[in-house]
Tab-separated table of N, CA and C in Angstrom:
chain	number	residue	atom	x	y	z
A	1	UNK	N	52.361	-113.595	94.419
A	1	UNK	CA	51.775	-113.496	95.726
A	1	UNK	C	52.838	-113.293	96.782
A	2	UNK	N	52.547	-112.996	97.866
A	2	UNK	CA	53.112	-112.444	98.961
A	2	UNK	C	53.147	-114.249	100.172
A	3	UNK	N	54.488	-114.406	100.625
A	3	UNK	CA	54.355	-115.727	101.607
A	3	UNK	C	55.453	-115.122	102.217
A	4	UNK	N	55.295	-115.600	103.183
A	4	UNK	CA	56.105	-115.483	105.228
A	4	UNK	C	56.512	-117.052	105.570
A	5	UNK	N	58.004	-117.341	105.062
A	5	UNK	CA	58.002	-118.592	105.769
A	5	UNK	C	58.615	-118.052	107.268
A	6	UNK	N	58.650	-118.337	108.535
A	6	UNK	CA	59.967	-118.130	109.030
A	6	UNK	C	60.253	-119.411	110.456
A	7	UNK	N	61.632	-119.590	110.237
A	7	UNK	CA	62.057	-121.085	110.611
A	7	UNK	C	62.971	-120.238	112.046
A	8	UNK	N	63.274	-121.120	113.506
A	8	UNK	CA	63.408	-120.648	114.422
A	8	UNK	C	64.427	-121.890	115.155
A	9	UNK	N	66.160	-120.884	115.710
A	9	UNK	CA	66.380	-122.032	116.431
A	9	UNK	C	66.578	-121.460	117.751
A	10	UNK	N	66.111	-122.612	118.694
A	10	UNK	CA	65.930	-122.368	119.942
A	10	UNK	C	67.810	-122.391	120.488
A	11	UNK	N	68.600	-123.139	120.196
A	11	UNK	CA	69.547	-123.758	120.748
A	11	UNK	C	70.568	-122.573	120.577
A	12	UNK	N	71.041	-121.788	119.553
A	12	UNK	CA	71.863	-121.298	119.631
A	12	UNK	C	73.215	-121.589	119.540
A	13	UNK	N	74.421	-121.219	119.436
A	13	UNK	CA	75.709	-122.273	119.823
A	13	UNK	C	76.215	-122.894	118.224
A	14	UNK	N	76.664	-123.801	118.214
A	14	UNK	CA	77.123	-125.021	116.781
A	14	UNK	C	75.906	-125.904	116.769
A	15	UNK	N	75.632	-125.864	117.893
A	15	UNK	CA	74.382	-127.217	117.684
A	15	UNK	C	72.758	-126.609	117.349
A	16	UNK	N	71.804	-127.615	116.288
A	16	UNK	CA	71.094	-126.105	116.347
A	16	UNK	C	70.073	-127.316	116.440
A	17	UNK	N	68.193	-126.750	117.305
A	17	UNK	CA	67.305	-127.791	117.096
A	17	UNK	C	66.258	-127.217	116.499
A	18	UNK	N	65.651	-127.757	115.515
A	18	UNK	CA	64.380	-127.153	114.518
A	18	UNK	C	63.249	-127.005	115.501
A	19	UNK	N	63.245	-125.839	115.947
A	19	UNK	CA	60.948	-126.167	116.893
A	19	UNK	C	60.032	-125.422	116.785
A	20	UNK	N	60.155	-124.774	115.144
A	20	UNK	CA	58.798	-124.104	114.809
A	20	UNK	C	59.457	-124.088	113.361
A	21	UNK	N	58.434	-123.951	112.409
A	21	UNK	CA	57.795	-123.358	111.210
A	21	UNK	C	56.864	-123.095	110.799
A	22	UNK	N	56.634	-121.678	110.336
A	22	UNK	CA	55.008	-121.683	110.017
A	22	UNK	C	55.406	-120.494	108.674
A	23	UNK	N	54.129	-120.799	107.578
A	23	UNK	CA	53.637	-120.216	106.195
A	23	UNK	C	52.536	-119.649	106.381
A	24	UNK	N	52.949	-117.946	105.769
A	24	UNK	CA	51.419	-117.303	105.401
A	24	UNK	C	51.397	-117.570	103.991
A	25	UNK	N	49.955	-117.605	103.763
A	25	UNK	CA	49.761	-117.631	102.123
A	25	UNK	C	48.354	-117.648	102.219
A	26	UNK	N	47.833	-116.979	100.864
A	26	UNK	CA	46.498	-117.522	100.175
A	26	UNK	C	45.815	-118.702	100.292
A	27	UNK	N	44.720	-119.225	100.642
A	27	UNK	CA	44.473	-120.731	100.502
A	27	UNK	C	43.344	-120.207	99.502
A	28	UNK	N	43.452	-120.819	98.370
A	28	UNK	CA	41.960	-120.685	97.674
A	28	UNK	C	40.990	-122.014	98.052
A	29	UNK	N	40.494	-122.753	96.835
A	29	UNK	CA	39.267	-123.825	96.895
A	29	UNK	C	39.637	-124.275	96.236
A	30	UNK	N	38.971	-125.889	95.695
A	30	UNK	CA	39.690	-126.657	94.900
A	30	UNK	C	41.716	-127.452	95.034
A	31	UNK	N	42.373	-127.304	94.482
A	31	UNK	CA	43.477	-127.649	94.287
A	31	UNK	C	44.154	-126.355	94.973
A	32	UNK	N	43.988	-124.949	95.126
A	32	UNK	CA	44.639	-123.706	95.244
A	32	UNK	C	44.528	-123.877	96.603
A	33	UNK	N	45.237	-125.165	97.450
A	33	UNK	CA	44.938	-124.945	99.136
A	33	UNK	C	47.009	-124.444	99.392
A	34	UNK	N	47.025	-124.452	100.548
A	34	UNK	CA	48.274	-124.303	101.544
A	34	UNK	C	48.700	-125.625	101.608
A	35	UNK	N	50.018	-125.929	101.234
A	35	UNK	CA	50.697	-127.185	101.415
A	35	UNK	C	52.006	-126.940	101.486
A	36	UNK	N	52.282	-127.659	103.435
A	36	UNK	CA	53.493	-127.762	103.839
A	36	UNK	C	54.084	-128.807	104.241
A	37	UNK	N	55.232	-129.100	103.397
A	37	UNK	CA	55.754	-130.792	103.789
A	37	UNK	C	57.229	-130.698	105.239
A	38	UNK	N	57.007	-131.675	105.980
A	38	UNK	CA	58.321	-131.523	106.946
A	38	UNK	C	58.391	-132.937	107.380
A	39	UNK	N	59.697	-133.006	107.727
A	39	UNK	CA	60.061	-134.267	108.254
A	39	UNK	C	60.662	-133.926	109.668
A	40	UNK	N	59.970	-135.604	110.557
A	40	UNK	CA	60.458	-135.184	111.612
A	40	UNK	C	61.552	-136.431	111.949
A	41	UNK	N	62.512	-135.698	112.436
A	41	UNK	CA	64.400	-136.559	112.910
A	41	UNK	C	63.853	-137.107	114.122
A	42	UNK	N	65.288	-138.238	113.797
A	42	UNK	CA	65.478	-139.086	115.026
A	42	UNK	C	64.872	-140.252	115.328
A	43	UNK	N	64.391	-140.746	116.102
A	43	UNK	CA	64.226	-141.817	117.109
A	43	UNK	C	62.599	-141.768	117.502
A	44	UNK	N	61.516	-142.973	117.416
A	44	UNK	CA	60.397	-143.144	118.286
A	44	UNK	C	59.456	-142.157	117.986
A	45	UNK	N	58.915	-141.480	118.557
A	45	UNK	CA	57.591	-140.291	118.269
A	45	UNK	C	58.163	-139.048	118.604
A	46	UNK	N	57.732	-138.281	118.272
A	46	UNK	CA	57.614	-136.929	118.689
A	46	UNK	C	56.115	-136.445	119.023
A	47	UNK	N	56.384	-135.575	120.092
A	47	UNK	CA	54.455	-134.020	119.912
A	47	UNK	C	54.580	-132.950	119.271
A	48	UNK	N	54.082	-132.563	118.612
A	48	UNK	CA	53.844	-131.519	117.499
A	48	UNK	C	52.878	-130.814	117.587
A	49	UNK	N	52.776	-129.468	117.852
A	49	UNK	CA	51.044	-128.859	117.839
A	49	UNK	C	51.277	-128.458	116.590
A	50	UNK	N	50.676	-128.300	115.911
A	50	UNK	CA	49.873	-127.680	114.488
A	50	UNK	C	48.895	-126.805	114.386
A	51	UNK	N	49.048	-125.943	113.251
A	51	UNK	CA	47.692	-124.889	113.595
A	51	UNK	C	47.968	-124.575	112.156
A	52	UNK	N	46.319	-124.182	112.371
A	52	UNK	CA	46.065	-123.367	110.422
A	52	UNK	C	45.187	-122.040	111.351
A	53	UNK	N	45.624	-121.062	111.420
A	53	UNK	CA	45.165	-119.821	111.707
A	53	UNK	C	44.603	-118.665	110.673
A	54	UNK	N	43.441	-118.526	110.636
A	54	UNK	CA	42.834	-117.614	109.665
A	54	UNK	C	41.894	-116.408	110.480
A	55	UNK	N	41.016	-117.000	111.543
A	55	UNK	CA	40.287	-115.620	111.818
A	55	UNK	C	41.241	-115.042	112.828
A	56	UNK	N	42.574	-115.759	113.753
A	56	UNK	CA	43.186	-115.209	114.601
A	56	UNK	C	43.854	-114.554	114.092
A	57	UNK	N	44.180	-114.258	112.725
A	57	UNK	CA	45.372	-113.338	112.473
A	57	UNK	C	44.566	-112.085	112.147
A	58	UNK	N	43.635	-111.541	112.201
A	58	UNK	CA	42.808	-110.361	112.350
A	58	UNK	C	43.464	-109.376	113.489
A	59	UNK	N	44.317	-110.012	114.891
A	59	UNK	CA	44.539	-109.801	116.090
A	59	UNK	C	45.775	-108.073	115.725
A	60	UNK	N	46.252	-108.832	114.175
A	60	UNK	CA	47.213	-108.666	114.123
A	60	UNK	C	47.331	-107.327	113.075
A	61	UNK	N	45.952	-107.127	112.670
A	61	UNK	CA	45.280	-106.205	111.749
A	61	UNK	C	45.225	-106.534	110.237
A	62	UNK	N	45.158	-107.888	109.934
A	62	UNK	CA	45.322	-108.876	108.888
A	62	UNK	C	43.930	-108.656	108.190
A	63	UNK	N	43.549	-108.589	107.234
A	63	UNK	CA	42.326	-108.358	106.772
A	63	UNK	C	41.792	-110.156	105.485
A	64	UNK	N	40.889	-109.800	105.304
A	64	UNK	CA	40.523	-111.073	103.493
A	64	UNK	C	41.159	-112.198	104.282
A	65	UNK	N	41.007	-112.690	105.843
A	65	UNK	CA	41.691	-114.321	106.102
A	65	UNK	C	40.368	-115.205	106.108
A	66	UNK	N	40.993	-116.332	106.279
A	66	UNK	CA	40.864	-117.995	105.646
A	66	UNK	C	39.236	-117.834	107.083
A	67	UNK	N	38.409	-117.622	106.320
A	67	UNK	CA	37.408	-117.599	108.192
A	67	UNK	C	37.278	-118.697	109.074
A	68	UNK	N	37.099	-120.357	107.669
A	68	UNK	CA	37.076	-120.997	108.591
A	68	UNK	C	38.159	-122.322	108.358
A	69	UNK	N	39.282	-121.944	108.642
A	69	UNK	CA	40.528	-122.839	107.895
A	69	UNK	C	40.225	-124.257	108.764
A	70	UNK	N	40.523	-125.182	107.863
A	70	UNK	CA	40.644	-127.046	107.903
A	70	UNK	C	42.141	-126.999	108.099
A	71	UNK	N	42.842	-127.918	108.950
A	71	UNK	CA	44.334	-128.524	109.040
A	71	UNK	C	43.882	-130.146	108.797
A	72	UNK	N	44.850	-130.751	107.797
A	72	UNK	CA	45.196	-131.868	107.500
A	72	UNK	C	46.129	-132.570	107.571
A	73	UNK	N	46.643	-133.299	108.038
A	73	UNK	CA	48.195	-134.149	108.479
A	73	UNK	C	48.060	-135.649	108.049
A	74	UNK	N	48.711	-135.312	107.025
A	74	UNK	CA	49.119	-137.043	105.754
A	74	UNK	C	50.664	-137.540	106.083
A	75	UNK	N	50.474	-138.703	106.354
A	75	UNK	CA	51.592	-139.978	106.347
A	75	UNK	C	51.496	-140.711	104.980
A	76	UNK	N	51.829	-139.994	104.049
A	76	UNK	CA	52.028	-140.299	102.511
A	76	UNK	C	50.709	-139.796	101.806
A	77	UNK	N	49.510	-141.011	101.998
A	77	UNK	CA	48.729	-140.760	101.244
A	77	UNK	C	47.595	-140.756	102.220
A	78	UNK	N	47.956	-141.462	103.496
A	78	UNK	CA	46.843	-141.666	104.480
A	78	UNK	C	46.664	-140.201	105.454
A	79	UNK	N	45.510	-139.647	106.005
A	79	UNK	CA	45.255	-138.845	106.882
A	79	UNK	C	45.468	-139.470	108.263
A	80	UNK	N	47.016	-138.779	109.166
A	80	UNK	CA	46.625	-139.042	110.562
A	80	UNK	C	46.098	-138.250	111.190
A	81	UNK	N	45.706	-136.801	111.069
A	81	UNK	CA	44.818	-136.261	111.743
A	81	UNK	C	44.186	-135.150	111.106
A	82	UNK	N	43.193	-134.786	111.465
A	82	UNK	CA	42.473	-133.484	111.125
A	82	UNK	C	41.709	-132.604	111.841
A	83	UNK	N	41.782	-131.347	112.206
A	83	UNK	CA	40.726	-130.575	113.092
A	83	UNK	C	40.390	-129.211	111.995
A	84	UNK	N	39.062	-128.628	112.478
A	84	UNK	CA	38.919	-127.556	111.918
A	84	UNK	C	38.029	-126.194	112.776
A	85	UNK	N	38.481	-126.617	114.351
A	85	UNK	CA	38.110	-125.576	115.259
A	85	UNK	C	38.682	-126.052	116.797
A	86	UNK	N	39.319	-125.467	117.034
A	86	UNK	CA	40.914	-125.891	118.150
A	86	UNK	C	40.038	-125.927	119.479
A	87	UNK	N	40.372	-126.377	120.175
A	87	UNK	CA	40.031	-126.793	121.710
A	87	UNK	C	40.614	-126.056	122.465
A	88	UNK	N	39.822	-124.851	123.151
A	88	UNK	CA	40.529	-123.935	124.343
A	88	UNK	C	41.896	-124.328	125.254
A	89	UNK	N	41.119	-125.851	125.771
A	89	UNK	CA	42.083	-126.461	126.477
A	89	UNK	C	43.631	-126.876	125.588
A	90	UNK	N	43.438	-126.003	124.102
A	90	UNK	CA	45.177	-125.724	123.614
A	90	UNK	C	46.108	-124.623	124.041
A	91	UNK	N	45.186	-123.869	124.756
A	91	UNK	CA	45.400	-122.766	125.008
A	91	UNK	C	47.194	-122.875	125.834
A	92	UNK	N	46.859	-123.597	126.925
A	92	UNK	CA	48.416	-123.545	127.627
A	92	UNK	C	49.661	-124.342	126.922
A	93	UNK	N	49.457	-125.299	126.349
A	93	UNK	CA	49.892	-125.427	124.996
A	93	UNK	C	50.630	-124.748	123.908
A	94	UNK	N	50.057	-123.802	123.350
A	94	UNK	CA	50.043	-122.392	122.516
A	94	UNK	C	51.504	-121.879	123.749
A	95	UNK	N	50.991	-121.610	124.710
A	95	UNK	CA	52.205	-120.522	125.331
A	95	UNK	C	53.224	-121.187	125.402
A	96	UNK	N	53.749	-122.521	125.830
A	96	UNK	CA	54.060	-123.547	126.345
A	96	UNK	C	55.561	-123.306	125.065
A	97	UNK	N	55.155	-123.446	123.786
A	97	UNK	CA	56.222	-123.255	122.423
A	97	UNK	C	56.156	-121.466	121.970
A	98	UNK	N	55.272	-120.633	122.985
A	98	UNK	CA	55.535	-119.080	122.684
A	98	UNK	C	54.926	-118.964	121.131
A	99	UNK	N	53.784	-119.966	121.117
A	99	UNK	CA	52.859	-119.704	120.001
A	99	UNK	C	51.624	-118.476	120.598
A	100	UNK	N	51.065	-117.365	119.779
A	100	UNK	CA	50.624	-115.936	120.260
A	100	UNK	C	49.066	-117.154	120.101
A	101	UNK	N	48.272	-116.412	121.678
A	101	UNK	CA	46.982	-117.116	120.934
A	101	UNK	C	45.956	-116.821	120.573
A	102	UNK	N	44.702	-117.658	120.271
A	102	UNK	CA	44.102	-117.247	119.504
A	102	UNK	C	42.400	-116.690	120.261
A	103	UNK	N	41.596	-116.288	119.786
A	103	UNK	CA	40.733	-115.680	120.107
A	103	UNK	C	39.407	-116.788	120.607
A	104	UNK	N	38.934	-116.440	121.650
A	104	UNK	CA	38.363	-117.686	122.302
A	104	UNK	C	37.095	-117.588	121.112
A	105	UNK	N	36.658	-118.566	120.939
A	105	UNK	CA	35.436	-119.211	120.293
A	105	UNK	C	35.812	-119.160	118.567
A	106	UNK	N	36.927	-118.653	118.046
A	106	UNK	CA	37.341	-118.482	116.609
A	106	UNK	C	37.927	-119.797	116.206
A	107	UNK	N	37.052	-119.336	115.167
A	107	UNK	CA	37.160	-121.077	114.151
A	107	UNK	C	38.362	-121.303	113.360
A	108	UNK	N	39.458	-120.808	114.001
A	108	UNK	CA	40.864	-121.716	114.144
A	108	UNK	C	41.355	-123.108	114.151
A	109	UNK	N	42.154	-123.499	113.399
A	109	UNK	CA	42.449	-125.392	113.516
A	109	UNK	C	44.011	-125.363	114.248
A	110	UNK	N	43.619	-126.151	115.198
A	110	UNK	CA	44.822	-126.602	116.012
A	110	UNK	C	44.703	-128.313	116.666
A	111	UNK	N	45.692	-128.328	116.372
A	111	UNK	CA	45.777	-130.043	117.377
A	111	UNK	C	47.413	-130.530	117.397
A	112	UNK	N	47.147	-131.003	118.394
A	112	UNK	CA	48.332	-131.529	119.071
A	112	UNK	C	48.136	-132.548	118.819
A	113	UNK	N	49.268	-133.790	118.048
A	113	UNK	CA	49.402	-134.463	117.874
A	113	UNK	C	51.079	-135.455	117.807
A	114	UNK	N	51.009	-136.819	117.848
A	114	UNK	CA	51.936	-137.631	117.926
A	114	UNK	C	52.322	-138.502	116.789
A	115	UNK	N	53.963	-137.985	116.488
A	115	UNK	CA	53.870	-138.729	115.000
A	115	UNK	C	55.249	-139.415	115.206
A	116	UNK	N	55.429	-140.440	113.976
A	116	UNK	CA	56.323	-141.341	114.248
A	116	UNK	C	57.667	-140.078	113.963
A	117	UNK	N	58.937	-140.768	114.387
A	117	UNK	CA	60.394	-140.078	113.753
A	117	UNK	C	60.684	-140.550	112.799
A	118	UNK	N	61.736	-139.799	111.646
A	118	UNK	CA	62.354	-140.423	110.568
A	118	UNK	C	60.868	-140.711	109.728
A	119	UNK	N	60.369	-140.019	109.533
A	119	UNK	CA	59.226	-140.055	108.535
A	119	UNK	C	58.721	-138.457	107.977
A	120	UNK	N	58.529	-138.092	106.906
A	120	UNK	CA	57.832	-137.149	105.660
A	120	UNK	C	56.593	-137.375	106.234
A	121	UNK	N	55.831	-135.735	106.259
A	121	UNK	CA	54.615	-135.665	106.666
A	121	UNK	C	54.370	-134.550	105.670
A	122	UNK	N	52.914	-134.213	105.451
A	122	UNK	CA	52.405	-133.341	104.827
A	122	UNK	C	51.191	-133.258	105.328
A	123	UNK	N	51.049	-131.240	105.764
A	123	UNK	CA	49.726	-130.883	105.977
A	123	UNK	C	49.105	-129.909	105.302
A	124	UNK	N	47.876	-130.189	105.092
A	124	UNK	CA	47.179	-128.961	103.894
A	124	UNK	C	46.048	-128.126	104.671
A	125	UNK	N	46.136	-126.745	104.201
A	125	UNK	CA	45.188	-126.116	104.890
A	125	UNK	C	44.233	-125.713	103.888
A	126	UNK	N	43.163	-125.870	104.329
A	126	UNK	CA	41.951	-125.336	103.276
A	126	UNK	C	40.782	-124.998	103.768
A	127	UNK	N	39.607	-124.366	103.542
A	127	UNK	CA	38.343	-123.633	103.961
A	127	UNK	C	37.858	-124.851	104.016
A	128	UNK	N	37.277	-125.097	105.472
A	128	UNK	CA	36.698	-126.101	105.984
A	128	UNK	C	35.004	-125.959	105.875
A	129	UNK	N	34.787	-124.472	105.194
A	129	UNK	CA	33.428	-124.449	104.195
A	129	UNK	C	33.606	-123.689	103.177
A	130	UNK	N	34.677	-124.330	102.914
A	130	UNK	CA	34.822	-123.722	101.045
A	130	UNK	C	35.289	-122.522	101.128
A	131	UNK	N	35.543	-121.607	101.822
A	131	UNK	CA	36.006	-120.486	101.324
A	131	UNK	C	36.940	-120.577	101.319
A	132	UNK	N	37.927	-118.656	101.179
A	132	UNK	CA	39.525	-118.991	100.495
A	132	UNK	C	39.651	-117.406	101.812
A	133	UNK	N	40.733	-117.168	101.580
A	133	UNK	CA	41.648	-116.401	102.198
A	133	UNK	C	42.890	-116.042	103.028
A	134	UNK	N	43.799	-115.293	103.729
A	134	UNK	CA	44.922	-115.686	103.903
A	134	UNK	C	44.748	-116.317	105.218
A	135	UNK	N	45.733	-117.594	105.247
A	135	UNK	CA	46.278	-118.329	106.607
A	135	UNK	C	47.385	-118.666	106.870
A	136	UNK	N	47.460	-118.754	108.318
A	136	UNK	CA	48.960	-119.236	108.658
A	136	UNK	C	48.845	-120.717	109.018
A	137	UNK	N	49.869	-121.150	108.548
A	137	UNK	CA	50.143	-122.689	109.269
A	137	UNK	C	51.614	-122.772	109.834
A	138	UNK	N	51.544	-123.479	111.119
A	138	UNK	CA	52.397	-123.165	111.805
A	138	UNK	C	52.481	-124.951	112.226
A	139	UNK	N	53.815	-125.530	112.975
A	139	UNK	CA	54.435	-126.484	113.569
A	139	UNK	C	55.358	-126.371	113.964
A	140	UNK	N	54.708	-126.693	115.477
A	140	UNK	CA	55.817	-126.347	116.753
A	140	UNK	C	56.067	-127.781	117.133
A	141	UNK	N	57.468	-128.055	117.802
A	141	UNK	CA	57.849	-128.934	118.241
A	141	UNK	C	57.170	-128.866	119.882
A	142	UNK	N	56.764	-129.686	120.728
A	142	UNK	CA	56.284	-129.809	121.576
A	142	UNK	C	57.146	-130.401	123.234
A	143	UNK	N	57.548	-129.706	124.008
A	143	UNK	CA	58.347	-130.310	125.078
A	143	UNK	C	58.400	-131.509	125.158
């Protein structure tokens, strides 16, 4: 299969700071979902927007995507969050980390969320009614 990781540093210089990654891939059904693990550095909490993008990447002339992709965010074994159709009001958000956005009323998963530092996270993307096709999942670091 065909996957797009691509990792981004803002800083430039010797010093470098991680504030995006995002994976295209297949999500099938069953066990055949999207799974991306990251840890976040340092000190106290961080904001993180997250997104599992499937009908927005059509924008892009993307064909066979995920129609109605689920995002999942695990602290080991426990779920701290889940959405499976993003809130407009992400919209300034989205520009905010120069994330492209998405198409108003499309059943896109996004959420902004707050997670501890110095902790392994894992989020899975999957058809939030069973279906399969390609999606992106993306995590941006948040101002």
């Amino acid at each position: 299969g065909t996957v797009l990781v691509e990792l981004y540093d803002v800083t430039g210089g010797t010093t470098s700071r991680f504030a995006n990654v995002s994976v295209r891939h297949y999500v099938g059904t069953g066990s055949d979902v999207l799974i991306a693990g990251f840890t976040v550095g340092g000190t106290g909490t961080k904001r993180l927007l997250l997104r599992a993008v499937g009908p927005g990447l059509a924008q892009f002339g993307l064909t066979g995507t995920l129609a109605d992709p689920k995002v999942q965010v695990f602290d080991g074994d426990t779920v701290v969050e889940t959405n499976d159709t993003w809130d407009p009001a992400l919209a300034s958000t989205f520009a905010s980390v120069g994330a492209f956005g998405l198409p108003a009323g499309s059943k896109d998963a996004a959420l902004a969320v707050t997670l501890r530092a110095g902790r392994s996270y894992t989020v899975i993307v999957s058809g939030a009614d069973g279906g399969s096709g390609e999606a992106l999942v993306e995590v941006y670091e948040l101002p």
